[in-house]
Short mmCIF file of C-alpha atoms in Angstrom, two decimals:
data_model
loop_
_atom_site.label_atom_id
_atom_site.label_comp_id
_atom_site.label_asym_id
_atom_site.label_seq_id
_atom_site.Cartn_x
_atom_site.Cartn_y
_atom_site.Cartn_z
CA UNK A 1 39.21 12.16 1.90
CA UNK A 2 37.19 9.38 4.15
CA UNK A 3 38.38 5.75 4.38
CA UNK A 4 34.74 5.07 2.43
CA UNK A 5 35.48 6.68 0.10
CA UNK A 6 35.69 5.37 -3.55
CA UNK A 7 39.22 5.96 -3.99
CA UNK A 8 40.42 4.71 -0.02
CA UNK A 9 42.62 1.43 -1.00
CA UNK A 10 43.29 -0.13 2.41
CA UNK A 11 46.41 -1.97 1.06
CA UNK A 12 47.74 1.25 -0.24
CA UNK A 13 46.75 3.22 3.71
CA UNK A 14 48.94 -0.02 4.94
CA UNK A 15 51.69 0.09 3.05
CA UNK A 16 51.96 4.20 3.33
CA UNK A 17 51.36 3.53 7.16
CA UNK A 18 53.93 0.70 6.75
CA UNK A 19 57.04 2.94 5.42
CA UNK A 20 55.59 6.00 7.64
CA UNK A 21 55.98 3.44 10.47
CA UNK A 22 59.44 2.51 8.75
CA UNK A 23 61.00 6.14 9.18
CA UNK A 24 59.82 6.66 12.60
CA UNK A 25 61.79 3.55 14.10
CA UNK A 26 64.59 4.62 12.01
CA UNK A 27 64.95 8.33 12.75
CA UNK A 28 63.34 7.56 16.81
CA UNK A 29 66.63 5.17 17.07
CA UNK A 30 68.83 7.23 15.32
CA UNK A 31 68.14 10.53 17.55
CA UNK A 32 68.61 8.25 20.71
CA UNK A 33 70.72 6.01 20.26
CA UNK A 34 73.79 7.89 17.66
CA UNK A 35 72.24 11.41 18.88
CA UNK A 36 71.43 11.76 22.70
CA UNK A 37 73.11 8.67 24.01
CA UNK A 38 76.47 9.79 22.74
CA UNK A 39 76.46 13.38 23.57
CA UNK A 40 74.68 13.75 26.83
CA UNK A 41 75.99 12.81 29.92
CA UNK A 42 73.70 12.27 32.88
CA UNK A 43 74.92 14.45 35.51
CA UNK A 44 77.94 15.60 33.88
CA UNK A 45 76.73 19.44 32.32
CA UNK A 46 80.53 20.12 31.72
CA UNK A 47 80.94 17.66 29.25
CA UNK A 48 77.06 17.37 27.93
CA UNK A 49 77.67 21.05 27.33
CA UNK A 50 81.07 20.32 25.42
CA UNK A 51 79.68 17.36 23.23
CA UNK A 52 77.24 19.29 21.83
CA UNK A 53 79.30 22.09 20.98
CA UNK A 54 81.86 19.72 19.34
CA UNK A 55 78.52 17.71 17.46
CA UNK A 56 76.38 20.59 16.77
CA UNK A 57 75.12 19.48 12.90
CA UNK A 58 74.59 16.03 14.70
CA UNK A 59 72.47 17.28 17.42
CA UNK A 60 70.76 19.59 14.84
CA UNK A 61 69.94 16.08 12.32
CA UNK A 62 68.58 14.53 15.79
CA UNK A 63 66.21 17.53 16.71
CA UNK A 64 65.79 17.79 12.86
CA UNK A 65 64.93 14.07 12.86
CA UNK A 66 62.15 14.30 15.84
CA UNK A 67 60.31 17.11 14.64
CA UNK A 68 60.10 15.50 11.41
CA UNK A 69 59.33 12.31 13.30
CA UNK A 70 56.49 13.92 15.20
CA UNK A 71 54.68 15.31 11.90
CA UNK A 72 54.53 11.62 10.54
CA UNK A 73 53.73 10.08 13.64
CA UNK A 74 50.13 12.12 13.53
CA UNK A 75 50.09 10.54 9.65
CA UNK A 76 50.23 7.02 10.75
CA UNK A 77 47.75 8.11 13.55
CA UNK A 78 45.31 8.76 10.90
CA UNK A 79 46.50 5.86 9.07
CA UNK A 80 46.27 3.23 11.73
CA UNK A 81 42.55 4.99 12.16
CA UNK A 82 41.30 4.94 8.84
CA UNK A 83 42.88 0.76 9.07
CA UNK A 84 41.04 -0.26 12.41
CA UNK A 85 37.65 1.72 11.88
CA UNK A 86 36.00 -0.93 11.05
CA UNK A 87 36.87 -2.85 13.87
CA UNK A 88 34.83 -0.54 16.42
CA UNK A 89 35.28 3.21 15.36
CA UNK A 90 35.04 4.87 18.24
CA UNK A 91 38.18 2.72 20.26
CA UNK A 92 40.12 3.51 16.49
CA UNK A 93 39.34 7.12 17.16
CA UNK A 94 40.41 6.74 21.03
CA UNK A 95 43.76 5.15 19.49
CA UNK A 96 44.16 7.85 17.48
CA UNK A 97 43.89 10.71 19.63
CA UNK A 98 45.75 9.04 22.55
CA UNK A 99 48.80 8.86 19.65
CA UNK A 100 48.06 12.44 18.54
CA UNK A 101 48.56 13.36 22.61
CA UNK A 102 52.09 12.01 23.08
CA UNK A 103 52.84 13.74 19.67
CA UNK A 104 51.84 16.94 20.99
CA UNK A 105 53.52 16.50 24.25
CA UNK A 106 56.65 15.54 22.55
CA UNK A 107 56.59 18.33 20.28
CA UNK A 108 57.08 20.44 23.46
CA UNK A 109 59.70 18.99 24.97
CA UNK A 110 61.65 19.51 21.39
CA UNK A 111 61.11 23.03 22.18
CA UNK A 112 63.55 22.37 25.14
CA UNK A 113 65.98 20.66 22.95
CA UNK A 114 65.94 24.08 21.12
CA UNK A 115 66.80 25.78 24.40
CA UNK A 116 69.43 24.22 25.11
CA UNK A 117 71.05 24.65 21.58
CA UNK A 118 70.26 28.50 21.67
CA UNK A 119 71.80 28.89 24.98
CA UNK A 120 74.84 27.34 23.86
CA UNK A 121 75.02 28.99 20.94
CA UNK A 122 75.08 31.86 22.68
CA UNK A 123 77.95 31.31 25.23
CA UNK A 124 76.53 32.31 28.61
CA UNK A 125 73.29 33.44 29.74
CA UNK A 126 73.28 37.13 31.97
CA UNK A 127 73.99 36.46 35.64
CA UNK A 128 74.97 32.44 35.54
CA UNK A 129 78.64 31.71 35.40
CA UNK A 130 80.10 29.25 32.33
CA UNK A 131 79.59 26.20 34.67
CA UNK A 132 76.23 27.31 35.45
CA UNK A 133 75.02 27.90 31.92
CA UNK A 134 76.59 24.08 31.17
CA UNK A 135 74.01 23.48 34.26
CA UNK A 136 71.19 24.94 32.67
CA UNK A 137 71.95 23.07 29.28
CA UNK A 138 71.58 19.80 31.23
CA UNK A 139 68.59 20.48 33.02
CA UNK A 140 66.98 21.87 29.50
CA UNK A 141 67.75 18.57 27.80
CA UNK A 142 66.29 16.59 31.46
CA UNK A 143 63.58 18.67 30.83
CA UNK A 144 62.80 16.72 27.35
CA UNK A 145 63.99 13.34 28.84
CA UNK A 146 60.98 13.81 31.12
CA UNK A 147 58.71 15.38 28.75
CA UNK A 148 59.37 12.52 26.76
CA UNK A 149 58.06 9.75 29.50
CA UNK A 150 54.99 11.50 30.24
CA UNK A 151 54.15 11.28 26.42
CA UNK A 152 54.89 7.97 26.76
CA UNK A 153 51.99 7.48 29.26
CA UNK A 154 49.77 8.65 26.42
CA UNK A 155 51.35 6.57 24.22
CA UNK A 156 51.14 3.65 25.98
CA UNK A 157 47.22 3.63 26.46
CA UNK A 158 47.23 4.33 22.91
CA UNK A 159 48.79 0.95 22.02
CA UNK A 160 46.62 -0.90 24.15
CA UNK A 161 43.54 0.30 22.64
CA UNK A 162 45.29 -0.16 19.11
CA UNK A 163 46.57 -3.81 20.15
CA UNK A 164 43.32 -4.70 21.14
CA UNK A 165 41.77 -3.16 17.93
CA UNK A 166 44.18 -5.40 16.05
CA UNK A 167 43.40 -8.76 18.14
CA UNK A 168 40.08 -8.33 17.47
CA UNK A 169 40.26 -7.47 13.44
CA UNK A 170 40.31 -10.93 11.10
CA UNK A 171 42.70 -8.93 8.63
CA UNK A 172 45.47 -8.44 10.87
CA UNK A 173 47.86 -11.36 12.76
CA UNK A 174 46.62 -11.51 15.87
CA UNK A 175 49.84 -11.84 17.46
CA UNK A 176 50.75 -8.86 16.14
CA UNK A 177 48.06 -7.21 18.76
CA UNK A 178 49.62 -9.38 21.16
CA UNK A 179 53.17 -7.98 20.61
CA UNK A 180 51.41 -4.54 20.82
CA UNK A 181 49.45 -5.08 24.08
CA UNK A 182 52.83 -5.84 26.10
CA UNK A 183 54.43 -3.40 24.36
CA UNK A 184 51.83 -0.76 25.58
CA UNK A 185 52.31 -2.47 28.98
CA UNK A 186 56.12 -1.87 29.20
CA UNK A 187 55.64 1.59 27.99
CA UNK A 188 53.43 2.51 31.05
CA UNK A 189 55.54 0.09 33.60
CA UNK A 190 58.90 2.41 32.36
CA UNK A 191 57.15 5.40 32.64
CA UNK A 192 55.47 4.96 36.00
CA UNK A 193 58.70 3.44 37.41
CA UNK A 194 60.56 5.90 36.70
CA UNK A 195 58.13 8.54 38.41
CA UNK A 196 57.66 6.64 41.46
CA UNK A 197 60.37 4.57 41.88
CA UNK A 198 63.39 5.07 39.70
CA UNK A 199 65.86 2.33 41.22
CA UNK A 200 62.98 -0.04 39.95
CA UNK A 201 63.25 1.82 36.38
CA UNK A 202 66.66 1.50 36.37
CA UNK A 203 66.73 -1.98 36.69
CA UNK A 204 63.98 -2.60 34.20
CA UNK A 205 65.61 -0.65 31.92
CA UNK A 206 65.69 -1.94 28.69
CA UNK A 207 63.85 -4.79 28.90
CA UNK A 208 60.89 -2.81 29.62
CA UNK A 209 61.07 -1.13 26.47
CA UNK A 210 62.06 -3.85 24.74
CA UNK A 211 58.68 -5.48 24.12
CA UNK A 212 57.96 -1.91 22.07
CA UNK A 213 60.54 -2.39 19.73
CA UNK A 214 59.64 -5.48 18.92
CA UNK A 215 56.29 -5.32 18.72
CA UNK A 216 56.06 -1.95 16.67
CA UNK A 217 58.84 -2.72 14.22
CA UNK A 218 56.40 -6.29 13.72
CA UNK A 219 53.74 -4.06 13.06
CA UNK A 220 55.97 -2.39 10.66
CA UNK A 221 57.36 -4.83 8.47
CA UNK A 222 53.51 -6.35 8.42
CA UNK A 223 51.91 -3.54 6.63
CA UNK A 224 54.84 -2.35 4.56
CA UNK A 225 54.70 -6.04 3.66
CA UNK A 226 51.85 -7.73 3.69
CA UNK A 227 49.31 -5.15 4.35
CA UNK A 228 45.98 -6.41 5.39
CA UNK A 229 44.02 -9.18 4.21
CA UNK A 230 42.01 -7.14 1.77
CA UNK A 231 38.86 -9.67 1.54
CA UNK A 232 38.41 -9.64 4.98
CA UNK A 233 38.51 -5.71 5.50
CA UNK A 234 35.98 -5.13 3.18
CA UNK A 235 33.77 -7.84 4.97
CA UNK A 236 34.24 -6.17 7.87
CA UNK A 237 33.73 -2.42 6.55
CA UNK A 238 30.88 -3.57 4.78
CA UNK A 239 29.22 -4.92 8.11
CA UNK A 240 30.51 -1.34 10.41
CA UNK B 1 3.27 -0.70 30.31
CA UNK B 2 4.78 -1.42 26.70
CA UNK B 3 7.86 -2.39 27.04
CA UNK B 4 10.73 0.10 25.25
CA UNK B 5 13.24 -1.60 23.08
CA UNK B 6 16.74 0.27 23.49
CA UNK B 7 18.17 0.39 19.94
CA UNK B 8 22.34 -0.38 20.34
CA UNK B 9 23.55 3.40 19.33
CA UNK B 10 21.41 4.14 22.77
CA UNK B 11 22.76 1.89 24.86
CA UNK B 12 26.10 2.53 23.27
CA UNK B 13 25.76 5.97 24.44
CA UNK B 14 24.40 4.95 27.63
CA UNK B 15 27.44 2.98 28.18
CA UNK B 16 29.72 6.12 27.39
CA UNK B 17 27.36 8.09 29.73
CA UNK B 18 28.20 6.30 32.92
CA UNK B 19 31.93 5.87 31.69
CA UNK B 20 32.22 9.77 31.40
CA UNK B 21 30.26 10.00 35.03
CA UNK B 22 32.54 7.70 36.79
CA UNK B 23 35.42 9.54 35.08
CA UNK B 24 34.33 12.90 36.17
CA UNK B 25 34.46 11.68 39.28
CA UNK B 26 37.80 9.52 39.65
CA UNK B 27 39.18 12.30 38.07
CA UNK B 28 38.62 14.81 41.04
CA UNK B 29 40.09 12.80 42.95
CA UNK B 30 42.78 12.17 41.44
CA UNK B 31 43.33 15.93 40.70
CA UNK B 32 42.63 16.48 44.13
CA UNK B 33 44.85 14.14 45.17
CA UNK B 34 47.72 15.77 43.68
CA UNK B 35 46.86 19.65 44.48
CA UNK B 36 46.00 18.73 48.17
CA UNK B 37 48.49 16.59 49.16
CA UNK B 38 51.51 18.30 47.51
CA UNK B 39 51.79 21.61 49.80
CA UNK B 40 50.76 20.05 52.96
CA UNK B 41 53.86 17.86 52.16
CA UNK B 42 55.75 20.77 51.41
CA UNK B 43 55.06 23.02 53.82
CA UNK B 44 56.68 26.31 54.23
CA UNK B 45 60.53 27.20 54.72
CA UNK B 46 63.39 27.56 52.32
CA UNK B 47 65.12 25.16 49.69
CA UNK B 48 66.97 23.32 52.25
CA UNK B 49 63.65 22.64 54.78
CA UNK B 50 61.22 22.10 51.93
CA UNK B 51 63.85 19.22 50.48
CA UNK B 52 64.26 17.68 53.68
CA UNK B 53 60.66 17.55 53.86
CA UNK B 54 60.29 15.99 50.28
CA UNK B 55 62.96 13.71 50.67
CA UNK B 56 61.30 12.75 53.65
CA UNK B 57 58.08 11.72 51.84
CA UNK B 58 59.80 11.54 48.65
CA UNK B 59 57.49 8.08 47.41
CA UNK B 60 54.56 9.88 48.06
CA UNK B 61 55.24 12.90 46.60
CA UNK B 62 56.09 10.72 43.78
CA UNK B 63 52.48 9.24 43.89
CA UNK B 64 51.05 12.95 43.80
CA UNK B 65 52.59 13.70 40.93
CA UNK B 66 51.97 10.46 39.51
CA UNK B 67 48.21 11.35 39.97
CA UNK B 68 48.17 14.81 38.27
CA UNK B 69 49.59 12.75 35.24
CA UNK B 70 46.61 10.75 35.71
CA UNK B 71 44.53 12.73 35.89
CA UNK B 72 45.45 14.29 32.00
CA UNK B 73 45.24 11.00 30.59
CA UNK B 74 42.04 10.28 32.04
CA UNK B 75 41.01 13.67 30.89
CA UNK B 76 41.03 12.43 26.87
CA UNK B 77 39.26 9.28 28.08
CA UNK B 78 36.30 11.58 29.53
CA UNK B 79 36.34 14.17 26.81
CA UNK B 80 35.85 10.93 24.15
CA UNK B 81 32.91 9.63 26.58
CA UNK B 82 30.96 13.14 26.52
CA UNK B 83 31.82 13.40 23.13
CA UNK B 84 30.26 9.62 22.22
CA UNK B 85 27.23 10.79 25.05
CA UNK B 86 26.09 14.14 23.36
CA UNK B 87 27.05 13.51 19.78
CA UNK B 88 23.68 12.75 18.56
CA UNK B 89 22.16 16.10 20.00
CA UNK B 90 24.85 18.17 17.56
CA UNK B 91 27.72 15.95 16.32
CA UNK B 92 30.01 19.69 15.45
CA UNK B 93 29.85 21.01 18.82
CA UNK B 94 30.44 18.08 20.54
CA UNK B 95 33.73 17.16 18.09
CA UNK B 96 34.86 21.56 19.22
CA UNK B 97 34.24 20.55 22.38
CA UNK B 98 36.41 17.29 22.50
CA UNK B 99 39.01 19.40 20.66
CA UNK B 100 38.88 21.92 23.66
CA UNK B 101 38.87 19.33 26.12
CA UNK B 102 41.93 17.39 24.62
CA UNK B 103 43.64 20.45 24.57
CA UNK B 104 43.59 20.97 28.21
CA UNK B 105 44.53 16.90 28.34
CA UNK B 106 47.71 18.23 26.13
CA UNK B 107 48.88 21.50 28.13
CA UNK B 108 48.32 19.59 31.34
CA UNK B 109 49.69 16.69 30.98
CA UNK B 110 53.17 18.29 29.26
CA UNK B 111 52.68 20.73 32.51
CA UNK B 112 53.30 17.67 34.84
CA UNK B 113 57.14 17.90 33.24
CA UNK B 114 58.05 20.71 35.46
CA UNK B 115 56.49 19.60 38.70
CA UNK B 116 59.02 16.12 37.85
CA UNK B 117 61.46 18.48 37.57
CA UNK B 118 61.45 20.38 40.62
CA UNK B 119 61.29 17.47 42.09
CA UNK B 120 64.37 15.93 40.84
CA UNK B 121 66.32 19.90 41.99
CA UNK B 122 64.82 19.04 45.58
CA UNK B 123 66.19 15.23 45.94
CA UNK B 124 69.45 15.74 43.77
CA UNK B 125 70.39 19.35 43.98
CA UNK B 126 73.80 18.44 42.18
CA UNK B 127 72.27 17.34 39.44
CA UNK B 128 72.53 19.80 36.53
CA UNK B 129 75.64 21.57 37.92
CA UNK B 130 77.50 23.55 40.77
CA UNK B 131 74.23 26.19 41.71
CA UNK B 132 74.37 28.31 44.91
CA UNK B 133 70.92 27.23 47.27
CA UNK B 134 69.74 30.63 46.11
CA UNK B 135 69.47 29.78 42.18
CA UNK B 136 68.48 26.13 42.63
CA UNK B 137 65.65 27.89 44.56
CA UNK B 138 65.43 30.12 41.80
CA UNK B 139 65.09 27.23 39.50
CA UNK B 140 62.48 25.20 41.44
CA UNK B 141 60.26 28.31 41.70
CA UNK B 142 60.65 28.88 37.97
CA UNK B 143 59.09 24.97 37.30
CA UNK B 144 56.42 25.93 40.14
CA UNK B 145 55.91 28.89 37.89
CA UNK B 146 55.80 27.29 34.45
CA UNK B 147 54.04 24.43 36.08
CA UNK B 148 51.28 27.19 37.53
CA UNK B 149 51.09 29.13 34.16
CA UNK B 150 50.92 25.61 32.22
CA UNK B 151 47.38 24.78 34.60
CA UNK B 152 45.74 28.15 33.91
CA UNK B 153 46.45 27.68 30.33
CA UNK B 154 45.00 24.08 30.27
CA UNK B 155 42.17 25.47 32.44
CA UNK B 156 41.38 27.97 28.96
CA UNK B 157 41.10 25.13 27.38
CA UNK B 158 38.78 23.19 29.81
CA UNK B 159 36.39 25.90 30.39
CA UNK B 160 35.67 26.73 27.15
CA UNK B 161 35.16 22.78 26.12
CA UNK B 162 33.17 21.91 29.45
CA UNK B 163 30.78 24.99 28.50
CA UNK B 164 30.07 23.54 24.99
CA UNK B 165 29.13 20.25 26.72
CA UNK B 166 27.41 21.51 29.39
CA UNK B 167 25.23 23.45 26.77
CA UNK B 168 24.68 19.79 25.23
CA UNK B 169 23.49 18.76 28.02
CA UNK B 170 21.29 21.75 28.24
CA UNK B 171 19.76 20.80 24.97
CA UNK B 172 19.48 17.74 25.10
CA UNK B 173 18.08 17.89 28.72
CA UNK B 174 20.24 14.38 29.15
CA UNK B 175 20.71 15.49 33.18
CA UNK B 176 18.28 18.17 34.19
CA UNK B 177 18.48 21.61 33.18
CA UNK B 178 18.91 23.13 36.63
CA UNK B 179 22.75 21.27 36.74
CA UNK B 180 23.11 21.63 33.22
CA UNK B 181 22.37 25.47 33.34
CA UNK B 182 24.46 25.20 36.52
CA UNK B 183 26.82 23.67 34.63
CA UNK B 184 27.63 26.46 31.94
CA UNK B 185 27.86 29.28 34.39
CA UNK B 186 30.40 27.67 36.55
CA UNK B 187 32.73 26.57 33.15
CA UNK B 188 32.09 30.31 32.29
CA UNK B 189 33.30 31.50 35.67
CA UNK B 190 36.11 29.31 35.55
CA UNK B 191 37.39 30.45 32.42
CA UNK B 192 37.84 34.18 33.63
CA UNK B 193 38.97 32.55 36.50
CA UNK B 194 41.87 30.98 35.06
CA UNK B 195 42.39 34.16 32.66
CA UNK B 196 42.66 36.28 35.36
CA UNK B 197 45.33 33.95 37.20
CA UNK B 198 47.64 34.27 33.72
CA UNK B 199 47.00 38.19 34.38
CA UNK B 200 47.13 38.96 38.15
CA UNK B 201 49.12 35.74 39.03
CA UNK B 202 49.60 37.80 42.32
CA UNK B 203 45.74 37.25 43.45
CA UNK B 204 45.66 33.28 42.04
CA UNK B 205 45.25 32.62 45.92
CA UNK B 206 41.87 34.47 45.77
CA UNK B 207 40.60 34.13 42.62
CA UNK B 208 41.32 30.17 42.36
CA UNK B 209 37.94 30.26 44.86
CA UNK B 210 35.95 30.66 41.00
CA UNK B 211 36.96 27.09 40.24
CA UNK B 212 34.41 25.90 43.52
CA UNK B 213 31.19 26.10 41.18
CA UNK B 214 33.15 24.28 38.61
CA UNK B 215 34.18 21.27 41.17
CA UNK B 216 30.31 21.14 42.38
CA UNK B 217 28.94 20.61 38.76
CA UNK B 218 31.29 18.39 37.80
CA UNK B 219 31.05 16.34 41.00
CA UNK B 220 27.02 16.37 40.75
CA UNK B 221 26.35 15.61 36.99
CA UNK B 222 29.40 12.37 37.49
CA UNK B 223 27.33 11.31 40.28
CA UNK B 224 23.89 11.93 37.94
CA UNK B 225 25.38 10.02 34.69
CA UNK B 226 26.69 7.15 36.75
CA UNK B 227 23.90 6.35 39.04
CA UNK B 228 20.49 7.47 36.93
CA UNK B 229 22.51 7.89 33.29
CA UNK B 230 21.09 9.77 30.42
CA UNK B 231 17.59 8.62 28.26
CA UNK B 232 18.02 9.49 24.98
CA UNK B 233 14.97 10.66 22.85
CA UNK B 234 15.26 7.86 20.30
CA UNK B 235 13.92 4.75 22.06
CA UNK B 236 11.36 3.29 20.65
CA UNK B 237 8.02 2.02 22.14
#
């Protein structure tokens, strides 16, 4: 299947990309905010280690959620692609594989979400008292937390390039590229903050995340929406 | 002389040329960067002297790592320039080879997640739970380990894409065929370097002298695509 092809309806890619998009926010927020938030305890393995023993189908619907968030993710990768090519396809494909790179990376550090559910399913690990297991549960799920902001480097180029795709396409609101530029910027200004100077994160935080909320639930509700203004893409793709 | 009129797709790929040059080259030194600076920080001594140390330098440390995370990012942003450069001389190996080098963009950059981590044992020892100073050290060498095997794995992937475009660059005779030729034997020598560090970790100090070829092509064709860049075949008189 190409996006030239005779059968590629953009408005259809859009509003698929839309509801992709849709899920994502939804199941991202729901394993951070109802899942992770809740049950783990910075610095406190003891009763990180408890919480998920006493939550264990909810921390299983989290993991479930991100693994099943990561496989659409790489959808709306190729979706957001196949919407922007005709912008300038070769900063489309850039967009696409810088997205495809935090999905990767975060795929990994679910594996040490996984860890940390094994070895508590498990009771104790040979030669580490209970305390000390608790302690290795902790620094299994710190493990992801940091996984997670190195993907976010990735994914914070990645909406730069796509925020700048969309400022420059006619068939999608320019503020909407805007929203996604600053958004990219707060991704990379959290990340990098908290890797060289995590008081500075810390007082950031959210606000510096903020700005990607916004601006990818916007993008969102646009193409689930309104989709793309269908004259103008084909102007375009006919001219690429 | 008649003058030569430079259809866009050339200098398109001209453009992508010297991008992927200067990237080859802010890259190693940003790679550098991090691998250099991080054990002469360090230093020698046990959990308790090699933490004072960090602590010590702890923002530049931080800066180290920072630049190893760099340096993977930047790594998909140069495998995307060769692949724009060398697409026209054979658009399927060029796409393998991006795959390859995005690959060892992936492994490497999740491998930074470690080297964060044994940081964070170093400046807050108490921060997954009660561990004696022998198992946090335990636990620090166990990142430096997964950190270690995550680089030779990434380096797999790296050899085996920087041969396919160094064999573009053969072909295509883009930079000359000396460096390009060059070029392929070093990514060649690297790869069996970096397999042999997943197999005799205990001789990594030794064998990691295979990556020197590797460093002197790279550094020589970023300096040859940035400051003379590549003439494609299609310009027309």
């Amino acid at each position: 299947m190409t996006a030239r092809g005779a059968d590629f309806s953009p408005q259809a890619y859009a509003r698929a990309g839309g509801l992709l998009y849709l899920y994502i926010i939804i199941a991202a927020m729901f394993a951070e905010v109802f899942v992770r938030s809740k049950l783990i305890i910075s610095g406190d393995a003891s009763t990180t280690a408890a919480n998920i023993l006493a939550h264990e189908t909810l921390f299983g619907f989290g993991l479930a959620a991100d693994v099943l968030n990561v496989s659409v993710d790489i959808g709306v990768a190729l979706i957001l692609y196949a919407l922007l090519r005709p912008v300038d396809r070769n900063l489309a494909l850039l967009a696409a594989w810088l997205r495809v790179a935090f999905d990767v990376i975060y795929a990994v550090c679910l594996l040490f979400q996984f860890v940390a559910l094994r070895i508590l399913e498990g009771g104790t690990v040979d030669g580490f008292d209970p305390h000390q297991t608790q302690g290795l549960v902790l620094l299994a799920m710190k493990l992801h937390a940091a996984g997670y902001l190195v993907g976010l480097v990735f994914f914070g180029f990645g909406l730069l390039v796509l925020g700048y795709l969309i400022w420059k396409s006619d068939y999608l609101p320019r503020f909407i590229g805007a929203l996604l530029l600053i958004a990219g910027t707060g991704y990379l200004i959290n990340s990098f903050a908290r890797f060289l100077a995590p008081p500075v994160a810390d007082a950031l935080f959210p606000w510096s995340l903020l700005p990607g909320f916004i601006a990818e639930l916007a993008l969102c509700l646009w193409l689930l929406i309104k989709g793309v203004n269908l004259a103008k893409w084909q102007e375009r793709a006919r001219a690429a | 002389m008649t003058e030569m009129q430079v259809l866009p797709a050339e200098r398109t790929q001209r453009t992508y040329a010297r991008i992927a040059g200067f990237l080859y080259l802010f890259l190693i030194v940003t790679y550098m960067a991090g691998v250099l600076t991080l054990p002469v920080m360090t230093g020698s001594g046990d959990f308790a002297e090699i933490a004072g140390k960090i602590i010590a330098s702890e923002q530049l440390y931080r800066i180290a790592l920072s630049s190893q995370l760099i340096t993977s990012v930047g790594t998909v942003l140069l495998a995307f320039s060769l692949y724009q450069t060398l697409k026209p001389v054979n658009d399927d190996l060029a796409r393998m080879a991006l795959y390859w080098r995005l690959g060892d963009a992936f492994v490497g950059g999740a491998g930074t997640i470690f080297s964060f981590m044994s940081l964070r044992l170093y400046t807050h020892p108490d921060y997954v739970g009660p561990f004696s100073t022998e198992q946090l050290q335990a636990l620090v060498y166990f990142t430096h380990d997964a950190h270690g095997v995550t680089l030779d794995a990434a380096s797999l992937f790296f050899t085996v894409g920087s041969t396919l475009f160094f064999y573009l660059f053969f072909k295509s005779r883009y930079i000359p065929r000396l460096l390009s030729a060059f070029g392929i034997v070093a990514s060649v020598l690297a790869f069996f370097m970096g397999f042999a560090s997943l197999i005799y970790p205990e001789y990594a100090t030794t064998i990691q002298f295979g990556g020197y070829p590797i460093l002197i092509a790279e550094i020589t064709t970023g300096f040859w695509l940035l400051c003379v860049g590549v003439r494609p075949q299609t310009s027309v008189a």
